[in-house]
mmCIF file of C-alpha atoms in Angstrom:
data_model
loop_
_atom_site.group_PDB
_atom_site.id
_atom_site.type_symbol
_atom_site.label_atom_id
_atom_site.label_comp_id
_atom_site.label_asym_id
_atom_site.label_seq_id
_atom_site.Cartn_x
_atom_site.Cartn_y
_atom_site.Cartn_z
ATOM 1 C CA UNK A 14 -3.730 32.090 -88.986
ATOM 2 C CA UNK A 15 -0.558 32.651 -86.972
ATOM 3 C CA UNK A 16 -1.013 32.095 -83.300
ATOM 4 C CA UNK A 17 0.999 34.714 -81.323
ATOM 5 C CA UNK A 18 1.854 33.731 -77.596
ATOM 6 C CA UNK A 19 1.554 35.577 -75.052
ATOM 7 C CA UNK A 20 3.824 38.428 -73.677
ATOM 8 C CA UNK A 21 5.343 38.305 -70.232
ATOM 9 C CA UNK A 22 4.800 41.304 -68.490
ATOM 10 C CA UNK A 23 7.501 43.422 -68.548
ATOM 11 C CA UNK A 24 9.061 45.664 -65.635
ATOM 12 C CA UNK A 25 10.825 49.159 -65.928
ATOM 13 C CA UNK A 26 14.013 49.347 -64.113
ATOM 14 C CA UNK A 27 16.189 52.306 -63.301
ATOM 15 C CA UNK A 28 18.455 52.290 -66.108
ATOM 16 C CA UNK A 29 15.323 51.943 -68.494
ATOM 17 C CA UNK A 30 15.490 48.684 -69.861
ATOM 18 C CA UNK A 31 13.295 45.903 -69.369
ATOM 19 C CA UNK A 32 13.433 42.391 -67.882
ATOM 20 C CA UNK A 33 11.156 40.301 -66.814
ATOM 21 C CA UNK A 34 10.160 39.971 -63.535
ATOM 22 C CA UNK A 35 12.150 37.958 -61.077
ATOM 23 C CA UNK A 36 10.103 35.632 -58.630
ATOM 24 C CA UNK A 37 11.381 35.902 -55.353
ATOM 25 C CA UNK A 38 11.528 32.774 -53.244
ATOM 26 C CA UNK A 39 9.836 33.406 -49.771
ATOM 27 C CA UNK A 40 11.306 33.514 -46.672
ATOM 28 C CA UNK A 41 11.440 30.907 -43.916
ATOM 29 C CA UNK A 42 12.196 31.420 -40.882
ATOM 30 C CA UNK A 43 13.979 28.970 -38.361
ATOM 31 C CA UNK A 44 12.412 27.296 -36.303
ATOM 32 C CA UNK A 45 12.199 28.472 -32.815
ATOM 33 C CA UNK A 46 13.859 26.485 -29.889
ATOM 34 C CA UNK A 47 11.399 25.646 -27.374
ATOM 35 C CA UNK A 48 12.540 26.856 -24.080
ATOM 36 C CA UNK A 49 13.192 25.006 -21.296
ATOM 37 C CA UNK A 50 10.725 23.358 -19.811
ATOM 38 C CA UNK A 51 11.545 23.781 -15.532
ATOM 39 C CA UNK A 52 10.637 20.530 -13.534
ATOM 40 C CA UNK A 53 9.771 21.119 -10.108
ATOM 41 C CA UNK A 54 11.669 18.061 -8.749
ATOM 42 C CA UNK A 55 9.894 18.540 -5.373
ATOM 43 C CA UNK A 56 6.357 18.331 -7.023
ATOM 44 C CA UNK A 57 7.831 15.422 -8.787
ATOM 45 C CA UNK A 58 8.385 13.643 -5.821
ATOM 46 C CA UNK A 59 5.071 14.907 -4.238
ATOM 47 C CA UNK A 60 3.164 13.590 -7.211
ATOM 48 C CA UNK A 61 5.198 9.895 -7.071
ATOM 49 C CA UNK A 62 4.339 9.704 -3.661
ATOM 50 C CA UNK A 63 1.076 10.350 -4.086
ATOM 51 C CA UNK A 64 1.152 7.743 -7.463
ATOM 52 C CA UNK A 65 2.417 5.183 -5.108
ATOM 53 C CA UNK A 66 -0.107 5.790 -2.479
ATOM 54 C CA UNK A 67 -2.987 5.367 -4.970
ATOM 55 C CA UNK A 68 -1.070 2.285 -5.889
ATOM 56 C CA UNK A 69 -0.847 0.958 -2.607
ATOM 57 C CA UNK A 70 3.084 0.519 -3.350
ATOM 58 C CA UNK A 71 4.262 -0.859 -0.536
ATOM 59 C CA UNK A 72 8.100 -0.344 -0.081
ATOM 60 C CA UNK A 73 9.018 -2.680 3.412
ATOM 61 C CA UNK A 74 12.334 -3.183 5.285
ATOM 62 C CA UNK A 75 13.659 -6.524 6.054
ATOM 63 C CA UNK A 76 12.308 -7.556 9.433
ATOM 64 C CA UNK A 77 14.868 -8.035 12.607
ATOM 65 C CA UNK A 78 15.165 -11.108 14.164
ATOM 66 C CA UNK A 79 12.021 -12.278 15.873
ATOM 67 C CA UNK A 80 11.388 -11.178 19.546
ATOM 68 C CA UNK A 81 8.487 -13.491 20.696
ATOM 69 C CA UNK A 82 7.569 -10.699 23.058
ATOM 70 C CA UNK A 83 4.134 -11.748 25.120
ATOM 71 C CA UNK A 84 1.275 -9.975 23.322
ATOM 72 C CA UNK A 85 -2.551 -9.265 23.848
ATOM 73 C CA UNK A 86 -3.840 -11.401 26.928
ATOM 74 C CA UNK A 87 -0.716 -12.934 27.302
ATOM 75 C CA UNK A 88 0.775 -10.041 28.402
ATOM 76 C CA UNK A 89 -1.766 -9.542 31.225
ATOM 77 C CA UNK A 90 -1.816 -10.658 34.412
ATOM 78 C CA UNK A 91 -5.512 -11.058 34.476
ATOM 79 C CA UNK A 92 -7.819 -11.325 31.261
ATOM 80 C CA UNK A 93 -11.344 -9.832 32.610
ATOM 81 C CA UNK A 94 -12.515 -7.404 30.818
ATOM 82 C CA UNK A 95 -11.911 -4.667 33.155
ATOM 83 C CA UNK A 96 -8.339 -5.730 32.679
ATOM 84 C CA UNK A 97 -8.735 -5.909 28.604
ATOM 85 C CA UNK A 98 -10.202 -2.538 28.616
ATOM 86 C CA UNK A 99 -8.355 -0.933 30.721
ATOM 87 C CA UNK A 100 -4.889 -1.939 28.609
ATOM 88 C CA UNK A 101 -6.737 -1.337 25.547
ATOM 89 C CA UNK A 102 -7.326 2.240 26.126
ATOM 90 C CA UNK A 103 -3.480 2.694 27.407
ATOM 91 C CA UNK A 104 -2.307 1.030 24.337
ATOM 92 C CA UNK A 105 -5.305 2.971 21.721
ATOM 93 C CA UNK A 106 -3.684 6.390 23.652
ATOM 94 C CA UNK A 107 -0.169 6.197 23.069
ATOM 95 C CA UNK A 108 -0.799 5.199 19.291
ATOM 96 C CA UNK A 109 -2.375 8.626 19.133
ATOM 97 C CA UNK A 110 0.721 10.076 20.542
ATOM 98 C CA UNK A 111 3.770 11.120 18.928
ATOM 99 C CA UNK A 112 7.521 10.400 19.639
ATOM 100 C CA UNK A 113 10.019 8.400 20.559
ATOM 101 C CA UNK A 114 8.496 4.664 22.389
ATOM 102 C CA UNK A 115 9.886 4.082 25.840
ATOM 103 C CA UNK A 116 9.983 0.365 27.040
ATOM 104 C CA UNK A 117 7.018 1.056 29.349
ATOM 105 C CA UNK A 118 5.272 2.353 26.045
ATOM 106 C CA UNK A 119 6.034 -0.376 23.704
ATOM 107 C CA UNK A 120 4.937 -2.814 26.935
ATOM 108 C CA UNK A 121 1.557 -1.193 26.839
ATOM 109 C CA UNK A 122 1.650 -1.417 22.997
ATOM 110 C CA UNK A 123 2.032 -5.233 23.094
ATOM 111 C CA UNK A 124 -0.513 -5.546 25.573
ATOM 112 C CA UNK A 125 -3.498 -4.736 22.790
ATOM 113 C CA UNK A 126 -5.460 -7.583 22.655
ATOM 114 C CA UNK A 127 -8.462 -6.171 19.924
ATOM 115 C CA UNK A 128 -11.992 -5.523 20.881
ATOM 116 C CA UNK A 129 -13.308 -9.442 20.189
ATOM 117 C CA UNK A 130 -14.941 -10.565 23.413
ATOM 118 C CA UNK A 131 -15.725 -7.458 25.449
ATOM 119 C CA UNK A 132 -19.274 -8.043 25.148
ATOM 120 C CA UNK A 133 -21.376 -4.581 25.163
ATOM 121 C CA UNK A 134 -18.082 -2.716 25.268
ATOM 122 C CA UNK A 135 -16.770 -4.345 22.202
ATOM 123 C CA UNK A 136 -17.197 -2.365 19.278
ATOM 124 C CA UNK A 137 -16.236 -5.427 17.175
ATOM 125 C CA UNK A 138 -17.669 -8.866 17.639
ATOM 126 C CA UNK A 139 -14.972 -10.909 15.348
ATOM 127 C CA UNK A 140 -11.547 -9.301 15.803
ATOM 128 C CA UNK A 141 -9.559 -11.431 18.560
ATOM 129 C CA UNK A 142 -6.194 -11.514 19.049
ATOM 130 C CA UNK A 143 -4.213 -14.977 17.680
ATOM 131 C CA UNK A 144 -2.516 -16.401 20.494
ATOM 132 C CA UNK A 145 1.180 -16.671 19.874
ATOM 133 C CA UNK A 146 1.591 -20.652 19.673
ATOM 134 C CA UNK A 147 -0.789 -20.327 16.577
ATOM 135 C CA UNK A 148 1.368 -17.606 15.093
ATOM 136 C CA UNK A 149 4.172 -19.936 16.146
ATOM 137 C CA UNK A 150 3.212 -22.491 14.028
ATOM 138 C CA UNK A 151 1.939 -20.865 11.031
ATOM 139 C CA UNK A 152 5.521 -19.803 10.931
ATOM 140 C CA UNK A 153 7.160 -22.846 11.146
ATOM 141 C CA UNK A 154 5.045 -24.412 8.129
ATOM 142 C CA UNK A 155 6.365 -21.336 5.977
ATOM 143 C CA UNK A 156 9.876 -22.430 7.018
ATOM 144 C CA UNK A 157 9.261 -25.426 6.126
ATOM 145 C CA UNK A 158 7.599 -24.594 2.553
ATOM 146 C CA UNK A 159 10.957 -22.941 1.824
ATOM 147 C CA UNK A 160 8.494 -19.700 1.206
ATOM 148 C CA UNK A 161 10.034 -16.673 0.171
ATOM 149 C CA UNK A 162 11.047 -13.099 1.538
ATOM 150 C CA UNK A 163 7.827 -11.243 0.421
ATOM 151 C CA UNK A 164 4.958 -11.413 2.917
ATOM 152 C CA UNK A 165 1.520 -10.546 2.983
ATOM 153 C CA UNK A 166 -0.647 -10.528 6.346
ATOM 154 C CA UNK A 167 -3.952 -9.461 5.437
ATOM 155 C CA UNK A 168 -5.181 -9.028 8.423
ATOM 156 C CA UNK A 169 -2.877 -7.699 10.651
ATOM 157 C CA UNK A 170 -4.334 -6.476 14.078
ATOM 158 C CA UNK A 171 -2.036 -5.261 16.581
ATOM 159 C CA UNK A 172 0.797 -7.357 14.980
ATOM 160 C CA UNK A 173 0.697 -10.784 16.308
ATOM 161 C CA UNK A 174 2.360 -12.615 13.139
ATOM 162 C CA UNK A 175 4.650 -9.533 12.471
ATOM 163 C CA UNK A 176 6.182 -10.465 15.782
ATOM 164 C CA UNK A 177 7.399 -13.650 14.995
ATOM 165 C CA UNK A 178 8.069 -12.682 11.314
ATOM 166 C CA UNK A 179 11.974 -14.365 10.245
ATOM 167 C CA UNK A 180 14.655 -12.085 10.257
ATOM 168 C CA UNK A 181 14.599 -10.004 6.739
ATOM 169 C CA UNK A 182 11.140 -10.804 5.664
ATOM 170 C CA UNK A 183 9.525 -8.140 3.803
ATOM 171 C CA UNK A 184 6.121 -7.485 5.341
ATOM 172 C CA UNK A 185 2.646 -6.171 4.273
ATOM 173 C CA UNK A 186 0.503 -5.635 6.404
ATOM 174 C CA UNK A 187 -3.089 -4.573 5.985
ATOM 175 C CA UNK A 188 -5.459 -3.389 8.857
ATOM 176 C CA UNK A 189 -8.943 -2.112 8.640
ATOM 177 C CA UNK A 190 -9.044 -0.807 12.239
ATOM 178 C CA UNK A 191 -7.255 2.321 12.460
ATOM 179 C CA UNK A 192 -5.833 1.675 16.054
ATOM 180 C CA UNK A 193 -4.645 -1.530 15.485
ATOM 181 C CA UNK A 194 -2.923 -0.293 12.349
ATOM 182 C CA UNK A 195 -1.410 2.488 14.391
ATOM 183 C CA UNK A 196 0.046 0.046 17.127
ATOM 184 C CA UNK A 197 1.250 -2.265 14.622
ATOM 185 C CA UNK A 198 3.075 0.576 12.704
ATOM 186 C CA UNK A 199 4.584 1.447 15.822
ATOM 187 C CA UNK A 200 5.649 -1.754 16.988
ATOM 188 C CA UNK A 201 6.895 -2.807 13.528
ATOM 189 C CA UNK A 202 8.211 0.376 11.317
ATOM 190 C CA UNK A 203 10.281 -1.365 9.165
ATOM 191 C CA UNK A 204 7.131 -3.191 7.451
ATOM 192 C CA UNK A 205 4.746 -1.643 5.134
ATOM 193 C CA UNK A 206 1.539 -0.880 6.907
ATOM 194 C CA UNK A 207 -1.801 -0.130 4.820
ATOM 195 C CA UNK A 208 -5.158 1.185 6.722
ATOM 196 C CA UNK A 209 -7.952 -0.189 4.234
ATOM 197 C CA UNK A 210 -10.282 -2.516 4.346
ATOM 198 C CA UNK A 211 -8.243 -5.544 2.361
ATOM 199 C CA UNK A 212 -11.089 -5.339 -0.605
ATOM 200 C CA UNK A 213 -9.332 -2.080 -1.674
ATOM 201 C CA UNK A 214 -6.035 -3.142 -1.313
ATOM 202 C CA UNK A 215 -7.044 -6.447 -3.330
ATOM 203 C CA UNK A 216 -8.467 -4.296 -5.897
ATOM 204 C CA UNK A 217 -5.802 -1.314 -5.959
ATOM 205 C CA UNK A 218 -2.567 -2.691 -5.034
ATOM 206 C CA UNK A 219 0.425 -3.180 -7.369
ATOM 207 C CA UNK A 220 2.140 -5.663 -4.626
ATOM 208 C CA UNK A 221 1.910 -8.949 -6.268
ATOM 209 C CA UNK A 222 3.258 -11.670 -6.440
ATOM 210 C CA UNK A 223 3.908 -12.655 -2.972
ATOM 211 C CA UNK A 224 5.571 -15.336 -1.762
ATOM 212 C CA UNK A 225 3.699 -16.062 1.484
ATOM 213 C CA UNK A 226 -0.007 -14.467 2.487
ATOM 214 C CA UNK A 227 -0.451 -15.596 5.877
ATOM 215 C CA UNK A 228 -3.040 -14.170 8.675
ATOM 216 C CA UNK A 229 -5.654 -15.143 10.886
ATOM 217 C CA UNK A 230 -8.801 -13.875 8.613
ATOM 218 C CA UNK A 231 -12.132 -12.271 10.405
ATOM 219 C CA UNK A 232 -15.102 -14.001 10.866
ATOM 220 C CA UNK A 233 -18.350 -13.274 10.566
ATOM 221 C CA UNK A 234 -20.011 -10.901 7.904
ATOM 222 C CA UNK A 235 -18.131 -8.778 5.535
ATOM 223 C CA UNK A 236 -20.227 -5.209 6.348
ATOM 224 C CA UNK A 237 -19.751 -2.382 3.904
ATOM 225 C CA UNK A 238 -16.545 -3.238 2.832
ATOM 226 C CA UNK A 239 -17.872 -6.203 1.399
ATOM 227 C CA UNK A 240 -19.382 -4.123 -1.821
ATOM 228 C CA UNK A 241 -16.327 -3.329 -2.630
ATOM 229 C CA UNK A 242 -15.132 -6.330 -4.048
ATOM 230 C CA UNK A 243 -17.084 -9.847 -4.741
ATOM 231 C CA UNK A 244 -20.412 -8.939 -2.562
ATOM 232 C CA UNK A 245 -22.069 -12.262 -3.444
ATOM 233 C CA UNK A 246 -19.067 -13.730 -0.976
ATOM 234 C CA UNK A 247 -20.618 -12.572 2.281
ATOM 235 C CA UNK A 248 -18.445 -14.472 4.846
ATOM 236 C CA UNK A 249 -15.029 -12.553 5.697
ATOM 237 C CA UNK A 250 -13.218 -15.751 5.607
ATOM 238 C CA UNK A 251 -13.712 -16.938 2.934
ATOM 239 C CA UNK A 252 -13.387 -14.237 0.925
ATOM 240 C CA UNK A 253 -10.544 -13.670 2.458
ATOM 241 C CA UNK A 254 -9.381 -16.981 1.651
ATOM 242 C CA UNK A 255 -9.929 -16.704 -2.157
ATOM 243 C CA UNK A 256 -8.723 -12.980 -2.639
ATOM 244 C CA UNK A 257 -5.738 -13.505 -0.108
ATOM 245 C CA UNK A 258 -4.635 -16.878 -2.354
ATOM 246 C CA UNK A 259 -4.488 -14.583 -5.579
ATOM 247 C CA UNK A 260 -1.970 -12.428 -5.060
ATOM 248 C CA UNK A 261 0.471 -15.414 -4.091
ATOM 249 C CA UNK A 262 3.025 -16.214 -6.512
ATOM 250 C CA UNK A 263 2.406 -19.055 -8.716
ATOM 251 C CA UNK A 264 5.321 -21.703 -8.088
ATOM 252 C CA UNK A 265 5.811 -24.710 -10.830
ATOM 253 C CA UNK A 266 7.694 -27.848 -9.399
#
């Protein structure tokens, strides 16, 4: 038997003869180009800001060259605690304030000497001021370490080590008590100034490495804050101590 194949279909065109039908190739289309995508620079900005924040970024200046300017009870003439309280509350007002300092202002400033040792009026039973020959010296050991620009004082206070801080140091500083922090960021702008308790900034801060953490630490219990980071440490030194030694840059001789 003879196998016939198939016929193509056939198609009628005008002038009545046929061909076979033509397979058209389908159309593409070019691709569109996307539009512009707008960036609202000032939401940019907003949003870094805000990044850094979270981060705990701190961006210092370099410090001026050191003052020595009496501070806390050494700027009284008496150091009752009439006196104390009395220059506490002028100093805890003008923080609140806004504008420029006048001498008489940054006087009063200096003259904040913490709540420590106020008995029933304290409302803190461990923060006392670090009398300047202290500061003095903790200063001249980092001198003569050699230690680098980048600072970190952990516990800050009013701003007893930031006042004898070398010329162009770059300074942290980290305050739980929000009107210490305020007088501190008034006295010193050109450091970075963080109100947290330091377990937060330990945990959250992109800082490191320093080249110097120095401080006088609290002492006592650690209080809420102390969940936030390492609870089973329950003295504020010495966590203080561990956590302020890790963020210090790691020097091989």
């Amino acid at each position: 038997m003879t196998h016939i194949p198939a016929q193509k279909p056939l198609l009628d065109d005008l002038f009545g003869t046929y061909r076979e039908p033509v397979k058209t190739a389908k159309k593409t289309r070019a691709p569109k180009t996307p539009a512009p995508v707008k960036v609202d620079v000032e939401a940019a900005r907003t949003d870094d800001a805000e990044l850094r924040a979270f981060a705990l970024a701190s961006q210092p200046e370099g410090a001026p060259r050191p003052q020595n300017r009496p501070m806390g009870v050494e700027a009284l003439n008496t150091t009752d605690v009439t006196a104390r309280l009395k220059a506490n509350s002028l100093a805890a007002e003008i923080a609140r304030s806004e504008g420029q300092l006048t001498p008489q202002a940054v006087s009063a400033l200096l003259a904040w000497s913490g709540e420590g040792g106020l008995g029933d009026q304290s409302a803190s039973t461990n923060a006392f001021y670090t009398p300047a020959p202290l500061v003095g010296l903790c200063w001249d050991i980092a001198r003569a370490l050699k230690a680098g620009p980048r600072t970190l004082e952990f516990s800050a206070g009013g701003g007893a080590f930031l006042e004898q801080a070398p010329a162009h140091t770059l300074l942290t500083a980290v305050e739980l008590d929000e009107t210490s922090s305020r007088i501190a960021q008034a006295l010193y702008p050109h450091a970075a100034h963080w109100n947290v308790p330091f377990e937060t900034y330990h945990r959250q801060s992109e800082d490191a490495p320093f080249d110097l953490v120095i401080g006088n630490p609290p002492y006592g219990g650690r209080g809420e804050s102390g969940n936030l980071d390492r609870p089973r440490i329950r003295a504020a030194h010495w966590y203080f101590t561990v956590a302020g030694l890790e963020p210090v840059r790691k020097v091989i001789s």
